[in-house]
PDB file of C-alpha atoms in Angstrom:
ATOM      1  CA  MET A   1       4.480 -21.002  11.476  1.00 82.00           C
ATOM      2  CA  ILE A   2       5.003 -17.243  11.188  1.00 84.00           C
ATOM      3  CA  GLN A   3       3.820 -17.390   7.590  1.00 86.00           C
ATOM      4  CA  ILE A   4       0.488 -18.843   8.650  1.00 90.00           C
ATOM      5  CA  LEU A   5       0.089 -16.101  11.254  1.00 90.00           C
ATOM      6  CA  TYR A   6       0.869 -13.348   8.738  1.00 89.00           C
ATOM      7  CA  GLY A   7      -1.486 -14.935   6.206  1.00 91.00           C
ATOM      8  CA  ALA A   8      -4.247 -14.978   8.813  1.00 94.00           C
ATOM      9  CA  ILE A   9      -3.563 -11.318   9.659  1.00 93.00           C
ATOM     10  CA  VAL A  10      -3.868 -10.399   5.963  1.00 95.00           C
ATOM     11  CA  VAL A  11      -7.212 -12.200   5.666  1.00 95.00           C
ATOM     12  CA  ILE A  12      -8.562 -10.663   8.880  1.00 96.00           C
ATOM     13  CA  PHE A  13      -7.624  -7.100   7.877  1.00 95.00           C
ATOM     14  CA  LEU A  14      -9.053  -7.588   4.370  1.00 96.00           C
ATOM     15  CA  ALA A  15     -12.319  -8.822   5.867  1.00 96.00           C
ATOM     16  CA  MET A  16     -12.452  -5.919   8.329  1.00 94.00           C
ATOM     17  CA  GLY A  17     -11.716  -3.440   5.540  1.00 94.00           C
ATOM     18  CA  GLY A  18     -14.492  -4.845   3.403  1.00 94.00           C
ATOM     19  CA  TYR A  19     -16.920  -4.846   6.317  1.00 95.00           C
ATOM     20  CA  HIS A  20     -16.327  -1.172   7.229  1.00 93.00           C
ATOM     21  CA  LEU A  21     -16.176   0.112   3.659  1.00 92.00           C
ATOM     22  CA  GLN A  22     -19.581   1.823   3.588  1.00 93.00           C
ATOM     23  CA  GLU A  23     -20.081   2.885   7.171  1.00 91.00           C
ATOM     24  CA  ASN A  24     -16.547   4.113   7.994  1.00 90.00           C
ATOM     25  CA  PRO A  25     -14.360   4.580   4.874  1.00 91.00           C
ATOM     26  CA  PRO A  26     -11.242   6.006   6.626  1.00 91.00           C
ATOM     27  CA  PHE A  27     -11.079   2.997   8.925  1.00 91.00           C
ATOM     28  CA  ALA A  28     -11.632   0.663   5.956  1.00 93.00           C
ATOM     29  CA  VAL A  29      -8.719   2.297   4.122  1.00 93.00           C
ATOM     30  CA  HIS A  30      -6.587   1.838   7.227  1.00 93.00           C
ATOM     31  CA  ASN A  31      -7.421  -1.867   7.408  1.00 95.00           C
ATOM     32  CA  LEU A  32      -6.761  -2.432   3.707  1.00 95.00           C
ATOM     33  CA  VAL A  33      -3.385  -0.665   3.786  1.00 96.00           C
ATOM     34  CA  ILE A  34      -2.342  -2.623   6.874  1.00 96.00           C
ATOM     35  CA  ALA A  35      -3.350  -5.831   5.070  1.00 96.00           C
ATOM     36  CA  LEU A  36      -1.135  -4.759   2.157  1.00 95.00           C
ATOM     37  CA  TYR A  37       1.760  -4.178   4.561  1.00 95.00           C
ATOM     38  CA  PHE A  38       1.468  -7.659   6.049  1.00 95.00           C
ATOM     39  CA  PHE A  39       1.061  -9.180   2.573  1.00 95.00           C
ATOM     40  CA  ILE A  40       4.332  -7.626   1.414  1.00 94.00           C
ATOM     41  CA  ILE A  41       6.141  -8.634   4.612  1.00 91.00           C
ATOM     42  CA  LEU A  42       4.768 -12.170   4.214  1.00 92.00           C
ATOM     43  CA  PHE A  43       6.547 -12.467   0.873  1.00 90.00           C
ATOM     44  CA  GLU A  44       9.712 -11.136   2.476  1.00 88.00           C
ATOM     45  CA  PHE A  45       9.583 -13.908   5.068  1.00 87.00           C
ATOM     46  CA  ARG A  46       9.048 -16.462   2.306  1.00 88.00           C
ATOM     47  CA  GLY A  47      12.335 -15.366   0.734  1.00 86.00           C
ATOM     48  CA  LYS A  48      10.761 -13.674  -2.293  1.00 87.00           C
ATOM     49  CA  PRO A  49      10.847  -9.941  -1.463  1.00 87.00           C
ATOM     50  CA  PHE A  50       9.351  -7.363  -3.762  1.00 89.00           C
ATOM     51  CA  SER A  51      11.484  -4.692  -5.420  1.00 88.00           C
ATOM     52  CA  ARG A  52      12.653  -1.677  -3.436  1.00 88.00           C
ATOM     53  CA  GLY A  53      10.159   0.585  -5.209  1.00 90.00           C
ATOM     54  CA  ILE A  54       7.239  -1.390  -3.803  1.00 93.00           C
ATOM     55  CA  TYR A  55       8.487  -0.740  -0.274  1.00 93.00           C
ATOM     56  CA  MET A  56       8.721   2.992  -1.024  1.00 94.00           C
ATOM     57  CA  LEU A  57       5.183   2.933  -2.428  1.00 95.00           C
ATOM     58  CA  LEU A  58       4.003   1.106   0.672  1.00 95.00           C
ATOM     59  CA  ALA A  59       5.700   3.685   2.920  1.00 95.00           C
ATOM     60  CA  PHE A  60       3.993   6.533   1.017  1.00 96.00           C
ATOM     61  CA  LEU A  61       0.626   4.765   1.250  1.00 96.00           C
ATOM     62  CA  LEU A  62       1.099   4.309   4.972  1.00 96.00           C
ATOM     63  CA  LEU A  63       2.064   7.975   5.403  1.00 96.00           C
ATOM     64  CA  GLY A  64      -1.012   9.020   3.449  1.00 95.00           C
ATOM     65  CA  ASN A  65      -3.103   6.706   5.568  1.00 94.00           C
ATOM     66  CA  ALA A  66      -1.666   8.298   8.712  1.00 94.00           C
ATOM     67  CA  GLY A  67      -2.669  11.726   7.371  1.00 93.00           C
ATOM     68  CA  ILE A  68      -6.187  10.481   6.698  1.00 92.00           C
ATOM     69  CA  GLN A  69      -6.426   9.012  10.190  1.00 92.00           C
ATOM     70  CA  PHE A  70      -5.128  12.167  11.871  1.00 92.00           C
ATOM     71  CA  PHE A  71      -7.075  14.789   9.904  1.00 90.00           C
ATOM     72  CA  TYR A  72     -10.194  13.212   8.369  1.00 87.00           C
ATOM     73  CA  ALA A  73     -11.215  10.321  10.586  1.00 81.00           C
ATOM     74  CA  GLU A  74     -12.840  10.822  13.940  1.00 80.00           C
ATOM     75  CA  ASN A  75     -10.992   9.538  17.023  1.00 77.00           C
ATOM     76  CA  ASN A  76      -8.452   7.462  15.092  1.00 78.00           C
ATOM     77  CA  ALA A  77      -5.154   8.922  16.309  1.00 88.00           C
ATOM     78  CA  ILE A  78      -3.989   5.463  17.374  1.00 91.00           C
ATOM     79  CA  SER A  79      -4.547   4.187  13.827  1.00 90.00           C
ATOM     80  CA  GLY A  80      -2.472   7.082  12.522  1.00 91.00           C
ATOM     81  CA  LEU A  81       0.377   6.241  14.876  1.00 94.00           C
ATOM     82  CA  ILE A  82       0.245   2.598  13.827  1.00 93.00           C
ATOM     83  CA  SER A  83       0.486   3.667  10.187  1.00 94.00           C
ATOM     84  CA  LEU A  84       3.501   5.855  10.977  1.00 95.00           C
ATOM     85  CA  PHE A  85       5.260   2.980  12.715  1.00 96.00           C
ATOM     86  CA  PHE A  86       4.559   0.619   9.817  1.00 96.00           C
ATOM     87  CA  ALA A  87       5.803   3.240   7.331  1.00 96.00           C
ATOM     88  CA  TYR A  88       9.074   3.359   9.249  1.00 96.00           C
ATOM     89  CA  PHE A  89       9.249  -0.445   9.271  1.00 94.00           C
ATOM     90  CA  ALA A  90       8.633  -0.510   5.497  1.00 94.00           C
ATOM     91  CA  LEU A  91      11.562   1.859   4.991  1.00 92.00           C
ATOM     92  CA  GLN A  92      13.732  -0.347   7.187  1.00 93.00           C
ATOM     93  CA  ALA A  93      12.724  -3.389   5.124  1.00 90.00           C
ATOM     94  CA  ARG A  94      13.696  -1.470   1.980  1.00 89.00           C
ATOM     95  CA  ARG A  95      17.113  -0.743   3.452  1.00 87.00           C
ATOM     96  CA  ARG A  96      17.484  -4.376   4.493  1.00 85.00           C
ATOM     97  CA  ILE A  97      16.744  -5.538   0.943  1.00 82.00           C
ATOM     98  CA  ASN A  98      19.151  -2.923  -0.429  1.00 69.00           C
ATOM     99  CA  GLN A  99      22.087  -4.537   1.375  1.00 66.00           C
TER     100      GLN A  99
END
């Protein structure tokens, strides 16, 4: 059941990212990176996690996204905080896979 929910979240964020791509690029980048996060976590729940390097790449993408949301986007501090939280969760998933 959780896999269906995460799959739906991935599709919704991809659609939102594509919709906002021309009118609000920082928000579109945020949506696409969040979709990538849920896509990677979906595979972790399925029992087929990616390598540890992918989780580090995801954490760096989320940190970069947080910087974009804080410094380049207008009124998107909440999106930046969400990206920071997900970057921390990606690092925790990397540590979990490491064990």
